[in-house]
Short mmCIF file of C-alpha atoms in Angstrom, two decimals:
data_model
loop_
_atom_site.label_atom_id
_atom_site.label_comp_id
_atom_site.label_asym_id
_atom_site.label_seq_id
_atom_site.Cartn_x
_atom_site.Cartn_y
_atom_site.Cartn_z
CA MET A 27 59.07 -49.56 22.90
CA ARG A 28 58.74 -45.96 22.09
CA LEU A 29 54.94 -46.32 22.19
CA LEU A 30 54.92 -47.40 25.84
CA PRO A 31 55.32 -43.89 27.42
CA ILE A 32 52.30 -42.42 25.29
CA PHE A 33 50.30 -45.48 26.27
CA PHE A 34 50.88 -44.71 29.95
CA LEU A 35 50.03 -41.09 29.30
CA LEU A 36 46.57 -42.04 28.17
CA LEU A 37 45.79 -43.86 31.11
CA THR A 38 46.82 -41.39 33.67
CA SER A 39 45.38 -38.27 34.71
CA THR A 40 46.55 -34.53 34.39
CA PRO A 41 45.71 -32.10 37.03
CA LEU A 42 44.47 -28.75 35.47
CA ALA A 43 45.76 -25.22 36.37
CA ALA A 44 43.47 -23.40 38.91
CA ALA A 45 41.88 -21.18 36.44
CA ASP A 46 41.10 -24.16 33.92
CA ALA A 47 39.75 -26.17 36.97
CA GLU A 48 37.56 -23.34 37.88
CA GLN A 49 36.13 -23.04 34.31
CA VAL A 50 35.41 -26.84 34.33
CA VAL A 51 33.40 -26.59 37.65
CA GLU A 52 31.54 -23.38 36.28
CA ARG A 53 30.66 -25.12 33.14
CA TRP A 54 29.63 -28.23 34.76
CA LEU A 55 27.32 -26.46 37.14
CA SER A 56 25.65 -24.44 34.39
CA LYS A 57 24.98 -27.71 32.71
CA GLN A 58 23.37 -29.16 35.61
CA ALA A 59 21.18 -26.24 36.18
CA GLU A 60 19.43 -27.39 33.17
CA VAL A 61 18.66 -30.79 34.72
CA LYS A 62 15.11 -31.20 36.19
CA THR A 63 14.91 -34.90 36.11
CA TRP A 64 17.64 -37.65 35.06
CA SER A 65 17.73 -41.29 34.87
CA ALA A 66 20.32 -44.12 34.05
CA GLU A 67 21.40 -47.46 34.37
CA VAL A 68 24.03 -48.01 36.99
CA THR A 69 26.72 -50.37 37.69
CA GLN A 70 27.83 -50.39 41.43
CA ARG A 71 31.14 -51.64 42.59
CA ARG A 72 31.92 -51.91 46.29
CA LYS A 73 35.69 -52.62 47.22
CA LEU A 74 36.59 -53.83 50.71
CA ARG A 75 39.95 -54.43 52.01
CA SER A 76 38.64 -57.51 53.57
CA LEU A 77 37.60 -59.05 50.13
CA LYS A 78 39.94 -59.90 47.13
CA HIS A 79 37.25 -58.86 44.37
CA PRO A 80 34.77 -56.15 44.54
CA ILE A 81 30.88 -56.67 45.07
CA GLU A 82 29.02 -55.56 41.82
CA SER A 83 25.51 -54.90 41.44
CA ARG A 84 23.48 -53.34 38.46
CA GLY A 85 20.45 -51.53 38.46
CA GLU A 86 18.57 -48.17 37.64
CA VAL A 87 18.76 -44.74 39.24
CA TYR A 88 16.36 -41.75 38.87
CA PHE A 89 16.57 -38.06 40.06
CA ALA A 90 14.20 -35.30 40.27
CA GLN A 91 14.88 -31.75 41.47
CA PRO A 92 15.44 -30.62 44.29
CA ASN A 93 16.45 -33.69 46.14
CA ARG A 94 14.28 -36.74 45.05
CA PHE A 95 16.01 -40.12 43.89
CA ARG A 96 15.54 -43.74 43.63
CA TRP A 97 18.21 -46.25 43.53
CA GLN A 98 17.37 -49.76 42.80
CA LEU A 99 19.82 -52.52 42.32
CA GLY A 100 19.43 -56.08 41.49
CA THR A 101 16.86 -57.85 39.09
CA PRO A 102 14.42 -58.33 40.85
CA PRO A 103 15.41 -55.44 43.12
CA ARG A 104 17.40 -56.63 46.10
CA THR A 105 17.87 -53.17 47.39
CA ILE A 106 15.77 -50.02 46.69
CA ALA A 107 16.66 -46.38 48.15
CA VAL A 108 14.13 -43.70 47.80
CA ARG A 109 14.72 -39.94 48.89
CA THR A 110 12.00 -37.81 49.62
CA GLN A 111 11.99 -34.25 51.07
CA ASP A 112 11.64 -35.51 54.48
CA GLU A 113 13.54 -38.71 54.77
CA LEU A 114 15.52 -41.56 53.21
CA LEU A 115 14.06 -44.88 52.85
CA VAL A 116 16.06 -48.22 52.16
CA ALA A 117 14.14 -51.26 51.43
CA TYR A 118 15.03 -55.01 50.99
CA PRO A 119 12.22 -56.51 49.17
CA ARG A 120 13.46 -60.05 49.74
CA LEU A 121 13.77 -59.64 53.41
CA LYS A 122 10.59 -57.47 53.59
CA GLN A 123 12.70 -55.05 55.76
CA LEU A 124 12.95 -51.37 55.56
CA GLU A 125 15.05 -48.75 57.10
CA ARG A 126 13.97 -45.10 57.61
CA TYR A 127 16.50 -42.20 58.10
CA PRO A 128 14.82 -38.96 58.92
CA MET A 129 16.00 -35.64 57.15
CA SER A 130 14.95 -33.64 59.83
CA GLY A 131 16.95 -31.27 62.19
CA GLU A 132 16.78 -34.13 64.90
CA LEU A 133 19.33 -36.10 62.84
CA ASP A 134 23.07 -36.05 63.64
CA PRO A 135 24.62 -33.37 61.26
CA SER A 136 27.28 -35.57 60.05
CA TRP A 137 24.70 -38.13 58.93
CA GLN A 138 22.64 -35.22 57.23
CA GLN A 139 25.86 -34.66 55.21
CA VAL A 140 26.30 -37.95 54.22
CA LEU A 141 22.77 -38.63 53.12
CA ALA A 142 23.02 -35.26 51.10
CA LEU A 143 26.25 -36.49 49.47
CA LEU A 144 23.91 -39.11 47.68
CA GLU A 145 22.85 -36.28 45.50
CA VAL A 146 26.53 -35.34 44.82
CA GLY A 147 26.02 -35.33 41.00
CA PHE A 148 23.09 -32.78 41.06
CA PRO A 149 23.96 -29.64 42.66
CA SER A 150 21.50 -26.82 42.04
CA ASP A 151 23.81 -24.00 41.99
CA LEU A 152 27.40 -22.78 42.84
CA GLU A 153 26.36 -21.75 46.36
CA THR A 154 24.82 -25.06 47.31
CA PHE A 155 28.14 -26.69 45.82
CA ASN A 156 30.34 -24.86 47.73
CA ALA A 157 28.65 -25.35 50.76
CA ALA A 158 28.72 -28.96 50.58
CA TYR A 159 32.17 -29.55 48.86
CA GLU A 160 35.69 -28.40 48.55
CA VAL A 161 37.38 -28.77 45.41
CA ASP A 162 40.66 -30.80 45.91
CA SER A 163 41.35 -30.86 42.21
CA VAL A 164 40.34 -31.21 38.54
CA GLU A 165 41.92 -33.77 36.33
CA ALA A 166 41.87 -34.39 32.64
CA ILE A 167 41.10 -38.11 32.02
CA GLU A 168 40.64 -39.87 28.69
CA THR A 169 36.81 -39.63 28.87
CA GLY A 170 36.75 -36.24 30.06
CA PHE A 171 37.26 -34.58 33.61
CA ARG A 172 37.38 -36.02 36.98
CA LEU A 173 36.54 -33.87 40.06
CA VAL A 174 38.21 -34.72 43.16
CA LEU A 175 36.17 -33.30 46.24
CA ARG A 176 36.10 -33.43 50.12
CA PRO A 177 33.09 -32.93 52.10
CA ALA A 178 33.10 -29.52 53.38
CA SER A 179 31.62 -30.50 56.87
CA LYS A 180 34.27 -31.98 59.21
CA GLU A 181 31.53 -34.08 60.66
CA ALA A 182 30.85 -35.73 57.17
CA ARG A 183 34.57 -36.20 56.66
CA ARG A 184 34.55 -38.79 59.56
CA LEU A 185 32.24 -41.05 57.33
CA ILE A 186 33.29 -40.01 53.94
CA GLU A 187 36.68 -38.91 52.99
CA VAL A 188 36.94 -38.26 49.29
CA VAL A 189 34.06 -37.90 46.52
CA ARG A 190 35.06 -38.34 42.81
CA LEU A 191 33.10 -37.45 39.90
CA GLU A 192 33.93 -38.21 36.34
CA LEU A 193 32.15 -36.05 33.65
CA SER A 194 32.00 -36.48 29.80
CA GLY A 195 34.53 -34.02 28.13
CA GLU A 196 32.02 -32.93 25.49
CA SER A 197 28.59 -32.80 27.18
CA PHE A 198 29.54 -32.57 30.88
CA GLU A 199 27.33 -35.46 31.73
CA LEU A 200 27.71 -37.34 34.77
CA LEU A 201 29.51 -40.71 33.92
CA ALA A 202 30.42 -42.02 37.36
CA THR A 203 30.70 -41.15 41.21
CA GLU A 204 33.04 -42.78 43.56
CA LEU A 205 33.05 -42.32 47.35
CA GLU A 206 36.30 -43.21 49.46
CA PHE A 207 35.77 -43.97 53.10
CA PRO A 208 38.29 -43.61 55.89
CA ASP A 209 38.91 -47.35 56.23
CA GLY A 210 40.14 -47.15 52.58
CA SER A 211 36.86 -48.88 51.10
CA THR A 212 35.39 -47.27 48.03
CA LEU A 213 31.83 -47.28 46.46
CA ARG A 214 31.85 -46.45 42.72
CA ASN A 215 28.77 -46.14 40.37
CA ASP A 216 29.33 -46.22 36.61
CA PHE A 217 26.23 -44.64 34.68
CA SER A 218 25.28 -45.55 31.26
CA ALA A 219 22.05 -45.09 28.92
CA GLN A 220 21.51 -41.50 30.77
CA ARG A 221 18.48 -39.63 30.01
CA ARG A 222 18.40 -35.89 30.63
CA ASN A 223 14.86 -34.55 31.62
CA PRO A 224 12.85 -37.48 30.84
CA GLU A 225 9.10 -37.71 32.23
CA ILE A 226 9.27 -39.69 35.58
CA ASP A 227 6.23 -41.08 37.18
CA GLU A 228 5.55 -39.83 40.72
CA SER A 229 5.36 -43.69 41.67
CA VAL A 230 8.83 -44.11 41.06
CA PHE A 231 9.58 -42.27 44.25
CA VAL A 232 7.44 -44.50 46.52
CA ILE A 233 8.29 -47.77 48.08
CA GLU A 234 5.57 -50.12 46.83
CA ASP A 235 3.60 -52.24 49.34
CA VAL A 236 5.38 -50.50 52.33
CA GLU A 237 2.73 -51.75 54.88
CA SER A 238 4.32 -55.32 54.48
CA TYR A 239 7.68 -54.29 55.68
CA ASP A 240 9.34 -54.35 59.01
CA VAL A 241 10.41 -50.95 59.63
CA VAL A 242 13.41 -49.92 61.68
CA ASN A 243 15.09 -46.51 62.49
CA PRO A 244 18.79 -47.39 62.58
CA LEU A 245 19.77 -43.66 63.60
CA ASP A 246 17.18 -43.45 66.51
CA LYS A 247 19.35 -42.67 69.60
CA ARG A 248 16.47 -43.68 71.67
CA GLY A 249 16.87 -47.19 70.18
#
């Protein structure tokens, strides 16, 4: 019985003092500055209040500075999200449907913030990070550290309430991201087989055979 309190301490998180928390954030950002490209396998879990069990999908993710990424879930892929400099494309190959989200100034600022949050694990510098997030706390956990963030934009907070990042305690590598929404639902991504600065072919950031898809613009205010 005397082992029980120790066991629970291993399972819980411990908030760090402000000075230590700042050092963790600075160390992580310095490591991220070295990342030009990144790839990993991902397990995504979506928890909804209306469902007893989370929805789980597995796939792959690719990232290239400054803001390109590809999320691919399912084998064969059921969902593909590709971010280019100008837009976010979300394709559903089985349905042959594609959603287009422009990243232009015409887009609602809150949605611009939310789409930018998809790159949460890869800020380019401290100024960019501070412009997008407020650090709520930094916690020591069994695998390393957890950063609890809130979107700096009030508009973005209407759509995403909390962002959590889990980092390796040794390499400060990104282990997981979690988004918490105002309705209490969450979207968590656990990463494995990470590769830092691999060679990524340009074709990765292209939706294949896009001409065969039915294209819609969900955020088009004229629709």
